[in-house]
CSV table of C-alpha atoms and ligand atoms in Angstrom, one decimal:
chain,number,residue,atom,x,y,z
A,1,MET,CA,6.1,35.5,14.1
A,2,ILE,CA,4.4,32.9,11.9
A,3,ARG,CA,4.2,29.5,13.8
A,4,ILE,CA,4.0,26.0,12.2
A,5,ASN,CA,1.9,22.9,12.5
A,6,GLU,CA,3.3,21.6,14.9
A,7,ASN,CA,2.7,18.1,14.2
A,8,TYR,CA,5.0,17.9,11.3
A,9,THR,CA,7.3,18.1,13.9
A,10,LYS,CA,6.1,14.7,15.2
A,11,LEU,CA,7.3,13.0,11.6
A,12,LYS,CA,10.2,11.1,10.9
A,13,ALA,CA,12.9,13.6,9.3
A,14,SER,CA,12.0,12.6,5.7
A,15,TYR,CA,9.6,10.3,3.6
A,16,LEU,CA,11.2,6.8,3.4
A,17,PHE,CA,11.9,7.0,-0.3
A,18,ALA,CA,13.5,10.5,-0.1
A,19,ASP,CA,15.5,8.8,2.8
A,20,ILE,CA,16.5,6.2,0.4
A,21,ALA,CA,17.4,7.9,-2.5
A,22,LYS,CA,19.5,10.4,-0.3
A,23,ARG,CA,21.6,7.4,1.0
A,24,VAL,CA,22.0,6.1,-2.6
A,25,THR,CA,23.0,9.5,-4.2
A,26,ALA,CA,25.7,9.7,-1.3
A,27,PHE,CA,27.2,6.0,-2.6
A,28,GLN,CA,26.8,7.0,-6.2
A,29,GLN,CA,29.2,10.2,-5.4
A,30,ALA,CA,31.4,8.3,-3.8
A,31,ASN,CA,31.5,5.4,-6.3
A,32,PRO,CA,30.8,7.5,-9.5
A,33,ASP,CA,31.8,4.2,-11.7
A,34,LYS,CA,29.6,1.7,-10.1
A,35,ARG,CA,26.3,1.1,-12.0
A,36,ILE,CA,23.3,1.1,-9.2
A,37,ILE,CA,20.3,-1.1,-9.8
A,38,ARG,CA,17.2,0.2,-8.5
A,39,MET,CA,14.6,-2.1,-6.9
A,40,GLY,CA,13.8,0.0,-4.0
A,41,ILE,CA,10.8,2.3,-4.7
A,42,GLY,CA,8.5,0.7,-7.2
A,43,ASP,CA,8.4,2.7,-10.3
A,44,VAL,CA,8.1,1.5,-13.5
A,45,THR,CA,10.4,1.5,-16.5
A,46,GLU,CA,8.7,0.0,-19.3
A,47,PRO,CA,7.1,2.6,-21.7
A,48,LEU,CA,3.2,3.4,-21.8
A,49,PRO,CA,1.3,0.7,-23.7
A,50,GLU,CA,0.9,1.6,-27.4
A,51,ALA,CA,-2.8,1.9,-27.0
A,52,CYS,CA,-2.6,4.7,-24.5
A,53,ILE,CA,0.3,6.5,-26.5
A,54,ASP,CA,-1.9,6.9,-29.5
A,55,ALA,CA,-5.0,8.1,-27.4
A,56,PHE,CA,-2.3,10.5,-25.6
A,57,HIS,CA,-1.4,12.0,-29.2
A,58,ARG,CA,-4.8,12.3,-29.9
A,59,GLY,CA,-5.6,14.4,-27.0
A,60,VAL,CA,-2.8,16.6,-27.6
A,61,ASP,CA,-4.1,17.2,-31.1
A,62,GLU,CA,-7.5,18.1,-30.1
A,63,MET,CA,-5.5,20.8,-27.8
A,64,ALA,CA,-4.0,22.1,-30.4
A,65,LYS,CA,-7.3,23.0,-32.7
A,66,ARG,CA,-9.7,25.9,-31.7
A,67,GLU,CA,-12.7,23.4,-32.6
A,68,SER,CA,-11.5,20.7,-30.2
A,69,PHE,CA,-9.9,22.6,-27.5
A,70,ARG,CA,-10.7,22.2,-24.0
A,71,GLY,CA,-10.2,24.4,-20.8
A,72,TYR,CA,-11.2,23.1,-17.3
A,73,GLY,CA,-12.4,19.9,-17.1
A,74,PRO,CA,-15.3,18.6,-14.8
A,75,GLU,CA,-13.3,18.1,-11.3
A,76,GLN,CA,-14.4,14.7,-11.2
A,77,GLY,CA,-13.3,13.8,-14.6
A,78,TYR,CA,-14.6,13.3,-18.2
A,79,ALA,CA,-17.7,11.0,-18.0
A,80,PHE,CA,-15.9,9.1,-21.0
A,81,LEU,CA,-13.3,8.1,-18.4
A,82,ARG,CA,-15.6,7.5,-15.5
A,83,GLU,CA,-18.2,5.5,-17.3
A,84,ALA,CA,-14.9,3.2,-18.9
A,85,ILE,CA,-14.1,2.9,-15.5
A,86,ALA,CA,-17.5,1.9,-13.8
A,87,LYS,CA,-18.3,-0.6,-16.7
A,88,HIS,CA,-15.0,-2.7,-17.2
A,89,ASP,CA,-13.4,-2.3,-13.8
A,90,PHE,CA,-16.6,-2.8,-11.6
A,91,GLN,CA,-19.7,-3.8,-13.6
A,92,ALA,CA,-18.1,-6.4,-16.0
A,93,ARG,CA,-16.7,-8.2,-12.6
A,94,GLY,CA,-20.4,-8.0,-10.7
A,95,CYS,CA,-19.2,-5.0,-8.7
A,96,ALA,CA,-22.1,-2.2,-8.5
A,97,VAL,CA,-20.3,0.6,-9.1
A,98,GLU,CA,-21.9,3.8,-11.0
A,99,ALA,CA,-19.8,6.3,-12.8
A,100,ASP,CA,-20.5,8.7,-10.9
A,101,GLU,CA,-19.5,7.3,-7.9
A,102,ILE,CA,-16.0,7.6,-9.3
A,103,PHE,CA,-13.7,10.4,-8.8
A,104,VAL,CA,-10.7,10.9,-11.3
A,105,SER,CA,-7.4,12.3,-9.6
A,106,ASP,CA,-3.7,12.5,-10.0
A,107,GLY,CA,-2.8,9.4,-8.5
A,108,ALA,CA,-3.6,7.2,-5.6
A,109,LYS,CA,-1.3,8.6,-3.6
A,110,CYS,CA,-2.7,12.0,-3.2
A,111,ASP,CA,-6.1,10.3,-2.8
A,112,CYS,CA,-5.0,7.9,0.1
A,113,GLY,CA,-3.0,11.3,1.9
A,114,ASN,CA,-6.1,13.6,1.4
A,115,ILE,CA,-9.1,11.0,2.0
A,116,GLN,CA,-8.6,11.9,5.8
A,117,GLU,CA,-9.4,15.6,5.7
A,118,ILE,CA,-13.0,15.0,5.6
A,119,PHE,CA,-13.1,12.9,8.8
A,120,ALA,CA,-12.7,13.9,12.5
A,121,GLY,CA,-9.5,15.0,14.4
A,122,ASP,CA,-10.6,13.1,17.1
A,123,ILE,CA,-11.2,9.3,15.3
A,124,ARG,CA,-9.8,6.3,16.0
A,125,ILE,CA,-7.4,5.1,13.3
A,126,ALA,CA,-6.0,1.5,12.4
A,127,VAL,CA,-3.3,1.1,10.0
A,128,PRO,CA,-1.3,-2.0,8.9
A,129,ASP,CA,2.0,-2.8,10.1
A,130,PRO,CA,4.2,-3.0,8.0
A,131,VAL,CA,2.4,0.1,6.3
A,132,TYR,CA,2.5,2.2,3.0
A,133,PRO,CA,4.2,5.3,5.1
A,134,VAL,CA,1.5,7.9,3.3
A,135,TYR,CA,-1.2,6.4,5.8
A,136,VAL,CA,0.8,7.4,8.6
A,137,ASP,CA,2.5,10.6,8.0
A,138,THR,CA,-1.0,12.5,6.7
A,139,ASN,CA,-2.9,11.3,9.8
A,140,VAL,CA,0.3,12.8,11.6
A,141,MET,CA,0.3,16.0,9.5
A,142,ALA,CA,-3.7,16.1,10.8
A,143,GLY,CA,-2.7,15.9,14.3
A,144,ARG,CA,-4.6,12.3,15.0
A,145,THR,CA,-1.7,10.1,16.1
A,146,GLY,CA,-0.1,11.9,19.1
A,147,PRO,CA,3.6,11.5,19.7
A,148,ASN,CA,6.1,8.6,18.1
A,149,THR,CA,7.7,6.9,21.1
A,150,GLY,CA,9.9,3.8,20.2
A,151,GLY,CA,9.1,4.0,16.9
A,152,ARG,CA,5.2,4.0,17.2
A,153,TYR,CA,2.5,6.7,17.3
A,154,THR,CA,0.8,6.5,20.7
A,155,GLY,CA,-2.7,7.4,18.9
A,156,LEU,CA,-2.6,5.0,16.4
A,157,VAL,CA,-4.1,1.3,16.4
A,158,TYR,CA,-1.6,-0.9,14.5
A,159,LEU,CA,-2.8,-3.8,12.9
A,160,GLU,CA,0.1,-6.5,12.7
A,161,CYS,CA,1.0,-8.2,9.5
A,162,THR,CA,3.1,-11.2,10.1
A,163,LYS,CA,3.9,-14.8,8.9
A,164,GLU,CA,1.8,-16.3,11.2
A,165,ASN,CA,-1.1,-14.6,10.0
A,166,ASP,CA,-0.3,-14.7,6.2
A,167,TYR,CA,0.2,-11.0,6.5
A,168,VAL,CA,-3.7,-10.5,6.9
A,169,PRO,CA,-4.1,-8.9,10.0
A,170,ALA,CA,-6.6,-9.9,12.9
A,171,LEU,CA,-9.5,-7.5,13.7
A,172,PRO,CA,-8.5,-5.3,16.4
A,173,THR,CA,-9.4,-5.6,20.1
A,174,GLU,CA,-10.5,-1.9,20.7
A,175,PRO,CA,-12.9,-0.3,18.6
A,176,VAL,CA,-11.5,1.7,15.4
A,177,ASP,CA,-13.0,4.2,13.2
A,178,LEU,CA,-11.3,4.3,9.9
A,179,ILE,CA,-9.2,1.4,8.8
A,180,TYR,CA,-6.4,1.6,6.4
A,181,LEU,CA,-6.1,-1.9,4.1
A,182,CYS,CA,-4.1,-2.6,0.9
A,183,TYR,CA,-4.3,-5.7,-1.0
A,184,PRO,CA,-2.4,-6.9,-3.1
A,185,ASN,CA,-0.2,-5.6,-0.4
A,186,ASN,CA,2.5,-2.8,-0.6
A,187,PRO,CA,5.1,-3.7,0.9
A,188,THR,CA,4.7,-7.4,1.3
A,189,GLY,CA,3.0,-8.5,-1.7
A,190,ALA,CA,0.5,-10.8,0.0
A,191,VAL,CA,-3.3,-10.8,-1.1
A,192,ALA,CA,-6.3,-11.2,0.9
A,193,THR,CA,-8.9,-13.9,0.5
A,194,ALA,CA,-12.7,-13.1,0.1
A,195,PRO,CA,-13.4,-14.7,3.5
A,196,GLN,CA,-10.8,-12.4,5.2
A,197,LEU,CA,-11.7,-9.1,3.4
A,198,ARG,CA,-15.4,-10.2,4.4
A,199,GLN,CA,-14.5,-10.3,8.1
A,200,TRP,CA,-13.1,-6.6,8.0
A,201,VAL,CA,-16.7,-5.5,6.0
A,202,ASP,CA,-18.6,-7.0,8.8
A,203,TYR,CA,-16.6,-5.5,11.2
A,204,ALA,CA,-17.1,-1.9,9.8
A,205,ARG,CA,-20.7,-2.9,9.2
A,206,ALA,CA,-20.9,-3.7,12.9
A,207,HIS,CA,-19.1,-0.7,14.1
A,208,LYS,CA,-20.2,2.1,11.6
A,209,SER,CA,-16.6,2.4,10.7
A,210,ILE,CA,-15.2,3.2,7.0
A,211,ILE,CA,-12.5,0.9,5.4
A,212,LEU,CA,-10.2,2.4,3.1
A,213,PHE,CA,-9.4,0.0,0.5
A,214,ASP,CA,-6.0,0.7,-1.6
A,215,ALA,CA,-6.3,-1.3,-4.4
A,216,ALA,CA,-3.5,0.3,-6.5
A,217,TYR,CA,-2.2,-3.3,-7.4
A,218,GLU,CA,-5.2,-5.2,-8.4
A,219,ALA,CA,-4.0,-5.5,-11.9
A,220,PHE,CA,-1.4,-8.0,-10.8
A,221,VAL,CA,-4.0,-10.6,-8.9
A,222,ARG,CA,-3.7,-13.7,-11.4
A,223,ASP,CA,-5.5,-16.4,-8.9
A,224,PRO,CA,-9.2,-15.9,-10.0
A,225,ALA,CA,-10.2,-16.7,-6.2
A,226,ILE,CA,-8.7,-13.4,-4.9
A,227,PRO,CA,-10.9,-10.3,-4.7
A,228,ARG,CA,-9.8,-7.4,-7.0
A,229,SER,CA,-11.9,-5.0,-5.4
A,230,ILE,CA,-13.5,-4.6,-1.7
A,231,TYR,CA,-16.7,-4.2,-3.6
A,232,GLU,CA,-16.8,-7.9,-4.4
A,233,ILE,CA,-17.7,-8.6,-0.7
A,234,PRO,CA,-21.3,-8.3,0.0
A,235,GLY,CA,-22.2,-5.0,2.4
A,236,ALA,CA,-18.9,-3.3,1.2
A,237,ARG,CA,-20.7,-0.5,-0.5
A,238,GLU,CA,-21.9,1.0,2.9
A,239,VAL,CA,-18.3,0.5,4.5
A,240,ALA,CA,-15.8,1.0,2.2
A,241,ILE,CA,-13.9,3.9,-0.2
A,242,GLU,CA,-11.6,1.9,-2.9
A,243,PHE,CA,-8.3,3.8,-4.2
A,244,ARG,CA,-7.0,2.6,-7.6
A,245,SER,CA,-4.3,3.8,-9.8
A,246,PHE,CA,-3.1,3.8,-13.4
A,247,SER,CA,0.5,3.8,-12.0
A,248,LYS,CA,1.2,0.4,-12.0
A,249,THR,CA,-1.7,-1.4,-14.2
A,250,ALA,CA,-0.7,0.8,-17.2
A,251,GLY,CA,2.9,2.5,-16.6
A,252,PHE,CA,1.4,6.0,-15.5
A,253,THR,CA,3.7,6.7,-12.5
A,254,GLY,CA,5.0,9.7,-14.8
A,255,THR,CA,2.0,10.6,-16.1
A,256,ARG,CA,-0.3,10.6,-13.4
A,257,CYS,CA,-3.8,9.3,-13.4
A,258,GLY,CA,-5.9,7.5,-10.4
A,259,PHE,CA,-9.4,7.7,-9.1
A,260,ILE,CA,-11.2,6.6,-6.1
A,261,VAL,CA,-14.8,5.0,-5.7
A,262,VAL,CA,-16.9,6.6,-3.0
A,263,PRO,CA,-20.1,5.0,-2.6
A,264,LYS,CA,-23.3,6.9,-2.5
A,265,GLU,CA,-24.7,4.4,0.5
A,266,LEU,CA,-21.6,5.6,2.4
A,267,LYS,CA,-22.2,7.2,5.7
A,268,ALA,CA,-20.5,9.3,8.3
A,269,TRP,CA,-21.9,11.2,11.4
A,270,ASP,CA,-21.5,14.9,12.5
A,271,ASP,CA,-21.3,15.6,16.5
A,272,ALA,CA,-25.2,15.6,16.8
A,273,GLY,CA,-25.5,12.4,15.5
A,274,ASN,CA,-26.7,13.4,12.1
A,275,ALA,CA,-25.5,11.0,8.9
A,276,HIS,CA,-23.6,12.6,6.1
A,277,SER,CA,-23.0,11.4,2.6
A,278,VAL,CA,-19.3,10.6,2.6
A,279,HIS,CA,-19.7,11.0,-1.2
A,280,ALA,CA,-21.1,14.4,-1.0
A,281,LEU,CA,-18.4,15.5,1.4
A,282,TRP,CA,-15.6,14.4,-1.0
A,283,ASN,CA,-17.4,15.9,-4.0
A,284,ARG,CA,-17.4,19.3,-2.2
A,285,ARG,CA,-13.5,18.9,-0.8
A,286,HIS,CA,-12.5,17.4,-4.4
A,287,SER,CA,-14.1,20.2,-6.2
A,288,THR,CA,-12.6,22.8,-4.1
A,289,LYS,CA,-9.1,21.6,-4.3
A,290,PHE,CA,-8.9,19.9,-7.4
A,291,ASN,CA,-9.2,21.1,-11.2
A,292,GLY,CA,-9.2,17.6,-12.5
A,293,VAL,CA,-6.5,15.6,-14.7
A,294,SER,CA,-5.3,16.9,-18.1
A,295,TYR,CA,-7.4,15.8,-21.0
A,296,PRO,CA,-4.8,14.0,-22.7
A,297,VAL,CA,-4.0,12.1,-19.7
A,298,GLN,CA,-7.5,11.1,-19.5
A,299,ARG,CA,-7.8,10.1,-22.8
A,300,ALA,CA,-4.6,8.0,-22.5
A,301,ALA,CA,-6.1,6.2,-19.4
A,302,GLU,CA,-9.3,5.4,-21.3
A,303,ALA,CA,-7.4,3.6,-24.0
A,304,VAL,CA,-6.5,1.3,-21.2
A,305,PHE,CA,-10.2,-0.3,-21.5
A,306,THR,CA,-9.9,-0.7,-25.2
A,307,PRO,CA,-9.5,-4.5,-26.3
A,308,ALA,CA,-6.0,-3.4,-27.2
A,309,GLY,CA,-5.3,-1.3,-24.2
A,310,GLN,CA,-6.4,-4.7,-22.0
A,311,ALA,CA,-3.9,-6.9,-23.9
A,312,GLN,CA,-1.1,-4.5,-23.8
A,313,THR,CA,-1.6,-3.4,-20.1
A,314,LYS,CA,-2.1,-7.5,-19.2
A,315,GLN,CA,1.1,-7.8,-21.1
A,316,LEU,CA,2.9,-5.3,-19.1
A,317,THR,CA,1.4,-6.5,-15.5
A,318,ASP,CA,2.8,-10.0,-17.1
A,319,PHE,CA,6.2,-8.9,-18.1
A,320,TYR,CA,6.6,-7.3,-14.2
A,321,LEU,CA,5.1,-10.6,-12.7
A,322,ALA,CA,8.1,-12.6,-14.5
A,323,ASN,CA,10.2,-10.5,-13.1
A,324,ALA,CA,8.8,-11.0,-9.8
A,325,ALA,CA,9.1,-14.6,-10.4
A,326,ILE,CA,12.7,-14.5,-11.1
A,327,ILE,CA,13.3,-12.3,-8.1
A,328,ARG,CA,11.7,-14.8,-5.8
A,329,ALA,CA,13.3,-17.6,-7.4
A,330,ALA,CA,16.8,-16.4,-6.9
A,331,MET,CA,16.0,-15.4,-3.0
A,332,GLU,CA,14.7,-18.4,-2.2
A,333,LYS,CA,17.7,-20.0,-3.8
A,334,LEU,CA,19.8,-18.5,-1.2
A,335,GLY,CA,17.9,-19.8,1.5
A,336,LEU,CA,15.6,-16.7,2.2
A,337,ALA,CA,12.1,-17.0,2.9
A,338,CYS,CA,9.8,-15.1,0.4
A,339,ILE,CA,6.1,-14.3,0.1
A,340,GLY,CA,4.6,-12.0,-2.6
A,341,GLY,CA,5.5,-11.6,-6.5
A,342,ASP,CA,2.8,-14.2,-7.5
A,343,ASN,CA,0.0,-11.9,-7.5
A,344,ALA,CA,1.8,-8.5,-6.7
A,345,PRO,CA,5.0,-6.9,-7.7
A,346,TYR,CA,6.8,-6.7,-4.4
A,347,ILE,CA,8.7,-9.4,-3.1
A,348,TRP,CA,8.7,-9.1,1.1
A,349,ILE,CA,11.9,-11.2,1.9
A,350,ASN,CA,12.9,-12.5,5.6
A,351,THR,CA,16.9,-11.6,5.5
A,352,GLY,CA,17.3,-12.8,9.0
A,353,ARG,CA,19.3,-9.9,10.0
A,354,ASP,CA,18.9,-5.8,10.8
A,355,SER,CA,17.2,-4.2,7.7
A,356,TRP,CA,19.1,-1.2,7.0
A,357,GLU,CA,22.2,-3.0,7.8
A,358,PHE,CA,21.3,-5.5,4.7
A,359,PHE,CA,20.2,-2.5,2.7
A,360,ASP,CA,23.5,-1.3,3.1
A,361,LEU,CA,25.1,-4.7,2.3
A,362,LEU,CA,23.4,-4.8,-1.0
A,363,LEU,CA,23.8,-1.5,-1.8
A,364,ASN,CA,27.9,-1.3,-1.0
A,365,ASN,CA,28.5,-4.7,-2.1
A,366,ALA,CA,26.4,-5.3,-4.8
A,367,GLY,CA,25.4,-1.9,-6.2
A,368,VAL,CA,21.8,-3.2,-5.7
A,369,VAL,CA,18.9,-1.0,-4.3
A,370,CYS,CA,16.0,-2.7,-1.9
A,371,THR,CA,13.9,-1.4,0.6
A,372,PRO,CA,14.4,-1.9,4.1
A,373,GLY,CA,11.3,-3.5,5.5
A,374,ALA,CA,12.0,-1.5,9.1
A,375,GLY,CA,11.2,1.7,6.8
A,376,PHE,CA,7.5,0.6,6.7
A,377,GLY,CA,7.0,0.1,10.4
A,378,LYS,CA,8.3,-2.2,13.4
A,379,CYS,CA,6.7,-5.7,11.7
A,380,GLY,CA,9.3,-5.0,9.0
A,381,GLU,CA,12.1,-5.2,11.0
A,382,GLY,CA,14.3,-7.9,9.3
A,383,TYR,CA,12.8,-7.9,5.9
A,384,ILE,CA,13.5,-6.2,2.8
A,385,ARG,CA,11.2,-5.3,0.0
A,386,LEU,CA,12.5,-6.0,-3.7
A,387,SER,CA,10.3,-4.3,-6.4
A,388,ALA,CA,10.0,-6.2,-9.6
A,389,PHE,CA,9.6,-3.0,-11.8
A,390,ASN,CA,12.8,-2.9,-13.8
A,391,SER,CA,13.8,-4.6,-16.9
A,392,ARG,CA,15.1,-7.9,-17.7
A,393,ALA,CA,18.5,-7.2,-17.9
A,394,ASN,CA,18.5,-5.4,-14.8
A,395,VAL,CA,16.7,-8.1,-12.6
A,396,GLU,CA,18.9,-10.4,-13.9
A,397,GLU,CA,22.0,-9.0,-13.7
A,398,ALA,CA,21.0,-7.9,-10.1
A,399,MET,CA,20.3,-11.3,-9.0
A,400,GLU,CA,23.5,-12.4,-10.1
A,401,ARG,CA,25.1,-9.8,-8.0
A,402,VAL,CA,23.1,-10.5,-4.7
A,403,ARG,CA,23.9,-14.2,-5.4
A,404,SER,CA,27.7,-13.6,-5.6
A,405,VAL,CA,27.5,-11.3,-2.4
A,406,LEU,CA,25.4,-13.5,-0.3
A,407,SER,CA,26.7,-16.9,-1.3
B,501,LIG,C1,6.7,2.3,-3.3
B,501,LIG,O1,7.7,1.9,-3.7
B,501,LIG,O2,5.7,1.8,-2.3
B,501,LIG,C2,5.4,2.8,-4.4
B,501,LIG,O3,5.9,3.3,-5.7
B,501,LIG,C3,4.9,3.9,-3.7
B,501,LIG,C4,3.9,4.8,-4.4
B,501,LIG,O4,3.4,4.3,-5.3
B,501,LIG,O5,3.6,6.1,-4.1
């Protein structure tokens, strides 16, 4: 009799966005004539930038000819893409990141989920609350969290992100080894200032901890004082791994490409107290379990860094930020307090009611899908998240529908 990984029984029945999709499908089946507007999952709606499409086509054409055909590529990503990332995303902004510290992947969700594998089973993990569920669920699967009692895992340290702390958590009062941070934040849309991030980097250096910094939404930062990378903070190379994605920056949710940065200085220790290079460990894991992102996709991602690609991706993120401004203004006009939407594509709205109840209210009466804040953790109760990834017409219609239901 084959036995299962019992840790899976500690998970919530389904992944948050799968749960929402199930409810929405049931509603649509019961109301086939209603046109639903989806502002729940942060999935892009606008086509890929022209520069990416052209490069994508050229990559496919190369694969069609014997002389330019390519089989397996380097697991870590082609040098052309790693070099473009290092130069434009980091070195040009004063961050000392080298091309061989970048590992190209099929997206930040997989990287955020996989990274925990290289660390010990009994380390102490700190996660924000509210939290992108992948950080928690992958540690549950690995057996690091203990059981869930009253909506929280007994073995995790929860870093509460609330209105009182501007959604940037205080340092933990007990020592932690692995710290997940995400800025601009999913789900709250909050950003962290350089002094706030410095506190975390200093903490990690003092405690020999590692920060897993999810910067998937950095392309939405418009305030020049807000860091776009953890490596803008002195000392971060010794204690931080950064996750990035082309999904939201350039509309790659269906195309799939992201990367992580693992600096060569980063160390973790074995049971005997010997230091190991995290870069070497990740390289070992990545090259064993991953065979690289397809060549045309990497060419399309490289095109993001051309002058045309930079202009077009800026236009794309500006477009979604303009949606965010419309959503936030509409919600505030209804008297609901909001954050986010100015340097992030998410708006976090205090509904003052049970968040699943509010989800049902919007779905049943307005045909609008949001994400209930409680799905992201205890501190999300009472809130909903609206995503700005949509067409302008849908955003405007959704806000009109919500207004007529709530006013
Ligand atoms: C979200 O809606 O939180 C994101 O789309 C999730 C993701 O990027 O995986």
